[in-house]
Coordinates of C-alpha atoms (C1' of nucleotides) and ligand atoms in Angstrom, one line a residue:
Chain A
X1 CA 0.0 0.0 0.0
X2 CA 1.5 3.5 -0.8
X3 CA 0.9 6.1 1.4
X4 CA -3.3 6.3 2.3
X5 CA -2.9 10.4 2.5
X6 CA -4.6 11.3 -1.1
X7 CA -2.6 15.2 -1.3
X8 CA -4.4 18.2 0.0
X9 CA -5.9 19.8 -3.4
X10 CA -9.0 21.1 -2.4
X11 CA -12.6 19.5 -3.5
X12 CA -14.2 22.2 -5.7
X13 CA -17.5 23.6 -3.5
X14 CA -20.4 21.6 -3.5
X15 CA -18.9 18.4 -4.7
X16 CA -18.6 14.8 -2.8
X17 CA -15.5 13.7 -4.5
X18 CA -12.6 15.0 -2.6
X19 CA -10.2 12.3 -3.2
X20 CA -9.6 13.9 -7.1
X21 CA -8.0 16.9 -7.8
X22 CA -9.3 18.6 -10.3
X23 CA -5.8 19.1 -12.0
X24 CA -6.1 15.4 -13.2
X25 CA -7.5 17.5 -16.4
X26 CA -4.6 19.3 -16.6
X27 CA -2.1 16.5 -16.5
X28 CA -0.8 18.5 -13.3
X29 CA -0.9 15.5 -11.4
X30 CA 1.3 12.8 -9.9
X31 CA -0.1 10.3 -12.3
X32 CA 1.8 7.6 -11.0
X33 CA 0.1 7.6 -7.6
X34 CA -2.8 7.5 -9.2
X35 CA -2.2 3.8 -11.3
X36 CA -0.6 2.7 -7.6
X37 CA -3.0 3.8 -5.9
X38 CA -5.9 2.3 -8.4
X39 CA -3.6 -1.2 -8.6
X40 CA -3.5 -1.4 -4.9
X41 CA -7.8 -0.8 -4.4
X42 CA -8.0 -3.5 -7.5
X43 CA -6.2 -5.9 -5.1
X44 CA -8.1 -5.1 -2.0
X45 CA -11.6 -5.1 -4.0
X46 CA -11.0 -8.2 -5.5
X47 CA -9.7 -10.4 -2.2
X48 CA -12.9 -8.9 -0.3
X49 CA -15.2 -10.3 -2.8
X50 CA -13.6 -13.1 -3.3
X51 CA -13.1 -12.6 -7.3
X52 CA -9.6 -13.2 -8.9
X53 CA -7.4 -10.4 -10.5
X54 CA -5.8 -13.0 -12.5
X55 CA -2.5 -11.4 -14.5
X56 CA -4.7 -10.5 -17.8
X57 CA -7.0 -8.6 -15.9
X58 CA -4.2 -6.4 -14.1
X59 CA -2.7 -6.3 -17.0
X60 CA -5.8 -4.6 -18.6
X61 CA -6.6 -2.5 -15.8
X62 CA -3.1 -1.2 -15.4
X63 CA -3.5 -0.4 -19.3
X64 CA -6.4 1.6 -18.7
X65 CA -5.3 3.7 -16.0
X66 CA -1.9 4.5 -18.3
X67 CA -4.4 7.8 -18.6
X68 CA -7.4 9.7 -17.1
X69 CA -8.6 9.4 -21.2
X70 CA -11.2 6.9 -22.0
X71 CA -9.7 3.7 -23.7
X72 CA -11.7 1.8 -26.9
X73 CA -11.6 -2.0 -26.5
X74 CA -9.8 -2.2 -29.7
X75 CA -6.6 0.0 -28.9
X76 CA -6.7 -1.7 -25.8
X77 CA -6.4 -4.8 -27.6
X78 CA -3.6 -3.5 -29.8
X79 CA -1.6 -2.7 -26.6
X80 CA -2.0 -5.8 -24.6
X81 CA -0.6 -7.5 -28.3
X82 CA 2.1 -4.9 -28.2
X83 CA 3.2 -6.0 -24.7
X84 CA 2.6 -9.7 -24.8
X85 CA 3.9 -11.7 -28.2
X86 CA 1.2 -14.0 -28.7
X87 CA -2.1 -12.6 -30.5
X88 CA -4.6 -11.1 -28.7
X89 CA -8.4 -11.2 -29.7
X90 CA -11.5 -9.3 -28.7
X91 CA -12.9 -12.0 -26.8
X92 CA -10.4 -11.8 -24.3
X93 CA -10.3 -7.8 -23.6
X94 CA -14.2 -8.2 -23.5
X95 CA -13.8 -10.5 -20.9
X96 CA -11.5 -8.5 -19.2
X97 CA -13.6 -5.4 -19.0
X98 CA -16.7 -7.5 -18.3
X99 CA -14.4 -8.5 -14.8
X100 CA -13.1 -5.2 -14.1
X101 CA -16.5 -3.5 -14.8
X102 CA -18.6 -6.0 -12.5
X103 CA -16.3 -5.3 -9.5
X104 CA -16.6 -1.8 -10.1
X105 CA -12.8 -1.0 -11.4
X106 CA -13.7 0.7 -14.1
X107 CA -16.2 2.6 -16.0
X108 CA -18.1 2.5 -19.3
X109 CA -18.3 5.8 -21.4
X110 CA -21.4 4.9 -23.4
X111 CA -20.9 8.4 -25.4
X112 CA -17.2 6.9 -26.4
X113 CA -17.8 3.2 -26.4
X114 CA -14.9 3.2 -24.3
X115 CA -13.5 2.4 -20.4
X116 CA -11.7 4.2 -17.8
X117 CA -10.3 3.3 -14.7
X118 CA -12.8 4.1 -11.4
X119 CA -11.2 6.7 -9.4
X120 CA -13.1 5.8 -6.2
X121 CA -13.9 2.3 -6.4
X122 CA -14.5 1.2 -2.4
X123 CA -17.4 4.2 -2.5
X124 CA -20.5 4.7 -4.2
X125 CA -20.5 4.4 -7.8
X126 CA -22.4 7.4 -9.3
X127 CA -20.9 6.9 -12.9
X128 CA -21.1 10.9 -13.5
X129 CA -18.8 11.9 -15.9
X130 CA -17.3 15.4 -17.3
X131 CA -15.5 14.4 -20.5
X132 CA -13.3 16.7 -22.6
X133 CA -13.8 17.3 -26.1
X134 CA -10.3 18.4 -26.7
X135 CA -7.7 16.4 -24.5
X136 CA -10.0 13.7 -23.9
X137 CA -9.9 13.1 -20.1
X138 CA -13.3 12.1 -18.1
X139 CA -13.4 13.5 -14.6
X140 CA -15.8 11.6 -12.6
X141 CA -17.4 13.1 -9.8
X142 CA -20.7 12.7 -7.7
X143 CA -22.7 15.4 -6.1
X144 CA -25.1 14.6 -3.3
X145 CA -27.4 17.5 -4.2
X146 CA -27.4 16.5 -8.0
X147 CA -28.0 12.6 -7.1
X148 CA -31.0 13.8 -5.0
X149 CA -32.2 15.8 -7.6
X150 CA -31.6 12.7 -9.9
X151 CA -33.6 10.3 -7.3
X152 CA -36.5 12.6 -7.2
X153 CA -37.2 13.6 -10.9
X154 CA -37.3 8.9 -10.8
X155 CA -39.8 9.3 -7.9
X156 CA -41.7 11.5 -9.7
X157 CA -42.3 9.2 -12.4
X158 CA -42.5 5.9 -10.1
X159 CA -39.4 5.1 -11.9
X160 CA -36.8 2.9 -9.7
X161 CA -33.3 3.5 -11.3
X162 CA -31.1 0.5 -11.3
X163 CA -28.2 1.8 -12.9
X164 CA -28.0 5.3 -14.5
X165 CA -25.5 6.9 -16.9
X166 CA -24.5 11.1 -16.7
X167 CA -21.9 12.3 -19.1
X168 CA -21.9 15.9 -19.8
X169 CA -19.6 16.3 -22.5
X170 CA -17.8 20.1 -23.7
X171 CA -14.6 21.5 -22.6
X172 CA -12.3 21.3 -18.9
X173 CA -10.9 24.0 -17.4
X174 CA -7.2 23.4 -18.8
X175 CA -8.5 23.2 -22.3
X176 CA -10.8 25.9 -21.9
X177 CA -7.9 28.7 -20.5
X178 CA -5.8 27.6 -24.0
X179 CA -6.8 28.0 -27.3
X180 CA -7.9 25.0 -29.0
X181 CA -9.4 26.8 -32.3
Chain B
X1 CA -58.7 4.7 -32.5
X2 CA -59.1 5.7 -28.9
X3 CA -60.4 9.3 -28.0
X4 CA -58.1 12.1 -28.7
X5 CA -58.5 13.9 -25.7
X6 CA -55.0 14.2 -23.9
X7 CA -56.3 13.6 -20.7
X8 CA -55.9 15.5 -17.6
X9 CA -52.2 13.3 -16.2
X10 CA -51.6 16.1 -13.8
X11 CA -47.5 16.2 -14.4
X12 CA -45.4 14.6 -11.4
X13 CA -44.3 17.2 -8.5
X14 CA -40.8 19.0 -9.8
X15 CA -41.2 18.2 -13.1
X16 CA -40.8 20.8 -15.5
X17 CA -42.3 18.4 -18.9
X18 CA -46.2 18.9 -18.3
X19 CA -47.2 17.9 -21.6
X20 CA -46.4 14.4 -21.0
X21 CA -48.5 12.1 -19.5
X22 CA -46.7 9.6 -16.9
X23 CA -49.1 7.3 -18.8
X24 CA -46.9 6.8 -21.7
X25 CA -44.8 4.0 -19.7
X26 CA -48.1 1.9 -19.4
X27 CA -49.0 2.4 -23.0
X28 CA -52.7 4.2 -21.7
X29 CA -52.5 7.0 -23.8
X30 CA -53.6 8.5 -27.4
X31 CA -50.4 7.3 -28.8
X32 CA -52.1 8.1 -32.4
X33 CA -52.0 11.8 -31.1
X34 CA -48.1 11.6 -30.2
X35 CA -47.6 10.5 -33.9
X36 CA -49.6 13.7 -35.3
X37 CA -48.6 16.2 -33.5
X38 CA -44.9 15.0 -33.5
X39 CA -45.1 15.2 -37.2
X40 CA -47.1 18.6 -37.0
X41 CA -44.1 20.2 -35.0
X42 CA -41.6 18.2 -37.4
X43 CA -43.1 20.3 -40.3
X44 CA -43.3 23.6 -38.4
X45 CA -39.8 22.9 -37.3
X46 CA -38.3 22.4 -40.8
X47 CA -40.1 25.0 -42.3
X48 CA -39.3 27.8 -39.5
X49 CA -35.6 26.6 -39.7
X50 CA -35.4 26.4 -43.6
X51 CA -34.6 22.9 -43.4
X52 CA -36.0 20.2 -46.3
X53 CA -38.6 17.4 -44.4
X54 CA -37.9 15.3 -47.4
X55 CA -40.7 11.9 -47.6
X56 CA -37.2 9.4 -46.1
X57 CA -36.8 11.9 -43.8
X58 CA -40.7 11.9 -42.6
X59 CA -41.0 8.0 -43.1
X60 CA -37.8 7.7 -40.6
X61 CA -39.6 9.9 -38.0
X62 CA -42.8 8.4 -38.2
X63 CA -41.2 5.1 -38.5
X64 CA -39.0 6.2 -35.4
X65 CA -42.1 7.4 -33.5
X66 CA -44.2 4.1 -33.7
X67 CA -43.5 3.5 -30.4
X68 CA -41.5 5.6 -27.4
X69 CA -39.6 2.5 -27.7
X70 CA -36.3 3.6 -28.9
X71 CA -35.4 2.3 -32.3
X72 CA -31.9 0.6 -33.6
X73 CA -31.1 1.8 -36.7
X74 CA -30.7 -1.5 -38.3
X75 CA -34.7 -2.4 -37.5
X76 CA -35.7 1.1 -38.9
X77 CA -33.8 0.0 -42.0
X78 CA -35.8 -2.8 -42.2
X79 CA -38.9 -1.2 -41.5
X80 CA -38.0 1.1 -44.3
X81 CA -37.1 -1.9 -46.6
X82 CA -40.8 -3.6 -45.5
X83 CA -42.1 -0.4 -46.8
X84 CA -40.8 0.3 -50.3
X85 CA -40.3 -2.2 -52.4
X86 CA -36.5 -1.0 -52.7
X87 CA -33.8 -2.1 -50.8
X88 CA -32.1 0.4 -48.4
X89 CA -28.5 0.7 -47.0
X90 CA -27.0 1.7 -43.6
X91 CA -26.4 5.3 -44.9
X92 CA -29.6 6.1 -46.0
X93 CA -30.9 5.8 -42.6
X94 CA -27.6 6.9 -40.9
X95 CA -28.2 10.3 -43.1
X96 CA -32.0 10.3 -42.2
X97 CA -31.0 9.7 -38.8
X98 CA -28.6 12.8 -38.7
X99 CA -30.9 15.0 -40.0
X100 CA -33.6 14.5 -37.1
X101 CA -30.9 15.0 -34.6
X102 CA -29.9 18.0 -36.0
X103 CA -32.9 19.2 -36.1
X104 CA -33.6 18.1 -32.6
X105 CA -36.3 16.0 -33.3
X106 CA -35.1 12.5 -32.6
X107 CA -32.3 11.8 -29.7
X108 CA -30.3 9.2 -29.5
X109 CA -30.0 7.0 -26.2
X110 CA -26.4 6.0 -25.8
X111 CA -27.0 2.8 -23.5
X112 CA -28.8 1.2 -26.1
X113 CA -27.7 2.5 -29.2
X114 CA -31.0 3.5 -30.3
X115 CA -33.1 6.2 -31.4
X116 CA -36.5 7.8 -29.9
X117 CA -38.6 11.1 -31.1
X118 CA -38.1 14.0 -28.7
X119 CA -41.5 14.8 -27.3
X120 CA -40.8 18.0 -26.6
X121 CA -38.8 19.5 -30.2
X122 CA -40.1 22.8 -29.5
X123 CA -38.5 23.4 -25.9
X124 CA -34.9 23.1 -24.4
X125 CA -33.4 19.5 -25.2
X126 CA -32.1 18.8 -21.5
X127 CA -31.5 15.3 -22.8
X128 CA -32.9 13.5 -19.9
X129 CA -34.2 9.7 -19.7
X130 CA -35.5 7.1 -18.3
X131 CA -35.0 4.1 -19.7
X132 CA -37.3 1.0 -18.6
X133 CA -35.5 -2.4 -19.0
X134 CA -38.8 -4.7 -18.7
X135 CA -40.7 -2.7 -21.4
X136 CA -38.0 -0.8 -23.3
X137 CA -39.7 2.9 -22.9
X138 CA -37.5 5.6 -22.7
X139 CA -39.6 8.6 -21.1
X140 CA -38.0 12.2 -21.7
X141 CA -37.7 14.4 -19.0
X142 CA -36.3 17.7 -17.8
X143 CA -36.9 19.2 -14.5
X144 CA -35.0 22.9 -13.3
X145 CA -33.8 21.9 -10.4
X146 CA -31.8 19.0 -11.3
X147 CA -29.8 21.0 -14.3
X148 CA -29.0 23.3 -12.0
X149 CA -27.2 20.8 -10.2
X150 CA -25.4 19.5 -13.3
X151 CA -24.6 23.1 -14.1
X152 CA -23.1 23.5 -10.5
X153 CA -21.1 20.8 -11.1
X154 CA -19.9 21.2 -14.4
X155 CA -18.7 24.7 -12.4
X156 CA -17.2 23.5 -9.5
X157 CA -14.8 22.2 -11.7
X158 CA -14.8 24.9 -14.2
X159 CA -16.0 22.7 -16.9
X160 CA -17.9 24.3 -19.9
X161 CA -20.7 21.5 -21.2
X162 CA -21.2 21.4 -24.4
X163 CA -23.8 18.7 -24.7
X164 CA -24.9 16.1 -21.8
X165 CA -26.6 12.9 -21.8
X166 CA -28.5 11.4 -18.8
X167 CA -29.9 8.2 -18.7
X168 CA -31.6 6.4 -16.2
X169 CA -31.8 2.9 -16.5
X170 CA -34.1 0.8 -14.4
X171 CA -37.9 0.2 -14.3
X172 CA -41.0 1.9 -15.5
X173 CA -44.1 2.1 -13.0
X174 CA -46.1 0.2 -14.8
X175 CA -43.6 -2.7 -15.2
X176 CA -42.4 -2.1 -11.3
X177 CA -46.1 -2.9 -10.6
X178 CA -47.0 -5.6 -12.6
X179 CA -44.7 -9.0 -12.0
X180 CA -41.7 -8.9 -14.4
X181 CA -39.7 -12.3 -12.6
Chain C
dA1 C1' -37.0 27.3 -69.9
dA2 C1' -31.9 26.0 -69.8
dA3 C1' -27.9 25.8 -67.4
dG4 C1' -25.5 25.8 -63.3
dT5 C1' -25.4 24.9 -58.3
dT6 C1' -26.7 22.9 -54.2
dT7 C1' -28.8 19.4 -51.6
dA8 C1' -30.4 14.7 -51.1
dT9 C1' -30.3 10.0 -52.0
dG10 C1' -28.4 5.6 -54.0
dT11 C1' -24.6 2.2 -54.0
dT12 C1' -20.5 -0.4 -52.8
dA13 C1' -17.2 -1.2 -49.6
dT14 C1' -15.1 -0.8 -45.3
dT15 C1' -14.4 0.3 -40.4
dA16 C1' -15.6 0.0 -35.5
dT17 C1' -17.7 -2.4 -31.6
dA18 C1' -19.2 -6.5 -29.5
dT19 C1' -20.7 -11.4 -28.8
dA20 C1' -21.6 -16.6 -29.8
dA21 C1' -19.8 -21.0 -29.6
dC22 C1' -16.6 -24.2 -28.6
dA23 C1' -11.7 -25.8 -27.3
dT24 C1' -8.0 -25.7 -24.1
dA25 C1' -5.7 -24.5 -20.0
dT26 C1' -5.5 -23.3 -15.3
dT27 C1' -7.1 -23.1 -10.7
dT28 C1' -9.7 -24.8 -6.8
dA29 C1' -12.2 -28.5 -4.4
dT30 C1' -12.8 -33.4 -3.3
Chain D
dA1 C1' -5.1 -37.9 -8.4
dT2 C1' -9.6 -36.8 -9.9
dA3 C1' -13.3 -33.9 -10.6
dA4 C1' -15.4 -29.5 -10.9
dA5 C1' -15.2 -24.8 -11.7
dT6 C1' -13.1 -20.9 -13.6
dA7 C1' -10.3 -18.5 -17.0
dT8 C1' -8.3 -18.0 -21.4
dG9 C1' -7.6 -19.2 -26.4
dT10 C1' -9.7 -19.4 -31.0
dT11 C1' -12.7 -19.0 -34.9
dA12 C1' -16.5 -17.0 -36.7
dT13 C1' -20.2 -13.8 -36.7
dA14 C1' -23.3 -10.2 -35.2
dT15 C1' -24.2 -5.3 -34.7
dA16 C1' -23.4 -0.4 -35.4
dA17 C1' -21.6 3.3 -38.2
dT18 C1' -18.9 5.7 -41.8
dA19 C1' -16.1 6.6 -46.3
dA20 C1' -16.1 7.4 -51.0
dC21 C1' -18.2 8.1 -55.0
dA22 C1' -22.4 8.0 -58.4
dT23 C1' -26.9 9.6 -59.4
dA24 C1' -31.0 12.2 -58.8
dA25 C1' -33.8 15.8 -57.3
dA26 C1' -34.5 20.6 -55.9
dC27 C1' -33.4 25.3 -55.9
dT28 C1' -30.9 29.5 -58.4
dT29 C1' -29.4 32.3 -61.9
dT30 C1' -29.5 33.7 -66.2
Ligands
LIG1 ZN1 -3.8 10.4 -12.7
LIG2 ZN1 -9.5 19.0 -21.8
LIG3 ZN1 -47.3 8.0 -27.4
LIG4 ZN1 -41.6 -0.5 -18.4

DNA sequence: AAAGTTTATGTTATTATATAACATATTTAT
DNA sequence: ATAAATATGTTATATAATAACATAAACTTT
């Protein structure tokens, strides 16, 4: 385990995710600590529920979290071919995923058909996304008042929500301060 | 046909999309009205934006607006093939399918790569679902207090959105009340 | 009306994403 | 060691979407 203290950047106002500085946008981060750090839950996770992170599977997590941007299944495949010699084929990144996405390791981007690694994966899983037109990166958070809001707008049609899907795509900070016309 | 009469559904608490009856999930509605006057405002739409209704382009919508059932594009080519004695190929329906998005009168649900009329083309597109898994409705919704939320989010970490897609997967009233084991 | 221009549709091929079905290997339990 | 369960390998196929180019229809200009 590397050191439990997660850095003291400040949680912007109003929002339940304090463990992720918002500088992950702007590659301003000790990225490093954050595949570590996601490597080290994965283990944890996994022994508590009693579900194997067999070597493929770390392998594929590992390659998702080379980034805070979204990775296809399909370049994923091409770099677990890249680092192993034998052929890969789609089967077994599905698989993979399928694994990593039922213990809650990673998410699904349904607006990118494409996966990224959970950045809070003992918590809830609120699967709210911000995701950057321009350098690509998806910035989960969750927001007690917006999940209420979400939870009563289901109430109000007697819906019961069994899993739900926010991704509010357009431009992060970093990008937005530079010019990217 | 049944009557025309909308009914008086008095719109769920904190919901902001009164013209649509809760009703729709349990198919106990003038569903023969939804198809008219969606492809009344499709017309007034077009005309006040300059924009060409062409007959593909009104067959896909009314094709598309069948049910609140969103539609895969691959079935709505088919339904278009079962229709005209011609054969018809992914673009045509891919180009159809474009055109109805741009004009905001379709939307596309990302969880289930499918396509359902907007029921409210005139208004703000707040891009807000629920998705029943039992009988495959997706109800449109938008309610004030819950994209102010989102928009507090976005700016608590000084993200500009762009676009946003929420989906709510789970199940409808009607198919919460009646058994679906 | 004729010619030119734009817009829409037809057509063929290909790319991108994901799963089915079955075989082999590895791990765990007996 | 044997059996059962789980994971991975392998081949083929399903599903979703786009690229590139040809034809047709609709508007514009003369
Ligand atoms: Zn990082
Ligand atoms: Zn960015
Ligand atoms: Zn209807
Ligand atoms: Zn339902």
């Amino acid at each position: 385990m590397t050191s439990t203290k997660m850095s003291s950047h400040t949680s912007p106002a109003g929002s339940d995710t304090p463990p992720l500085p918002t500088s992950i946008a702007s590659q301003q981060h000790d990225h490093t600590h954050c595949i570590t750090s996601a490597m080290t839950s994965a283990q944890d996770i996994c022994a508590r529920n009693g579900a194997r992170l067999t070597k493929l599977r770390e392998q594929v997590l590992r390659l998702i979290w080379q980034s805070h941007k979204p990775l296809g299944a399909y370049p994923l495949m091409d770099m677990l071919a890249a680092e192993s010699t034998r052929r890969v084929a789609p089967p077994t990144v599905y698989r993979a995923l399928e694994f990593l996405l039922e213990q809650g390791l990673i998410h699904r981007i349904n607006t990118l058909n494409a996966y990224v690694g959970c950045t809070h994966p003992n918590g809830d899983h609120a699967n709210n996304f911000l995701i950057c037109e321009h350098c690509g990166v998806a910035i989960e958070f969750s927001a007690t008042a917006l999940q209420d809001r979400i939870n009563e707008s289901a109430a109000d049609f007697g819906f019961s929500i069994r899993s739900q899907s926010i991704e509010l795509v357009g431009s992060c900070e970093h990008c937005e301060a530079t010019d990217h016309e």
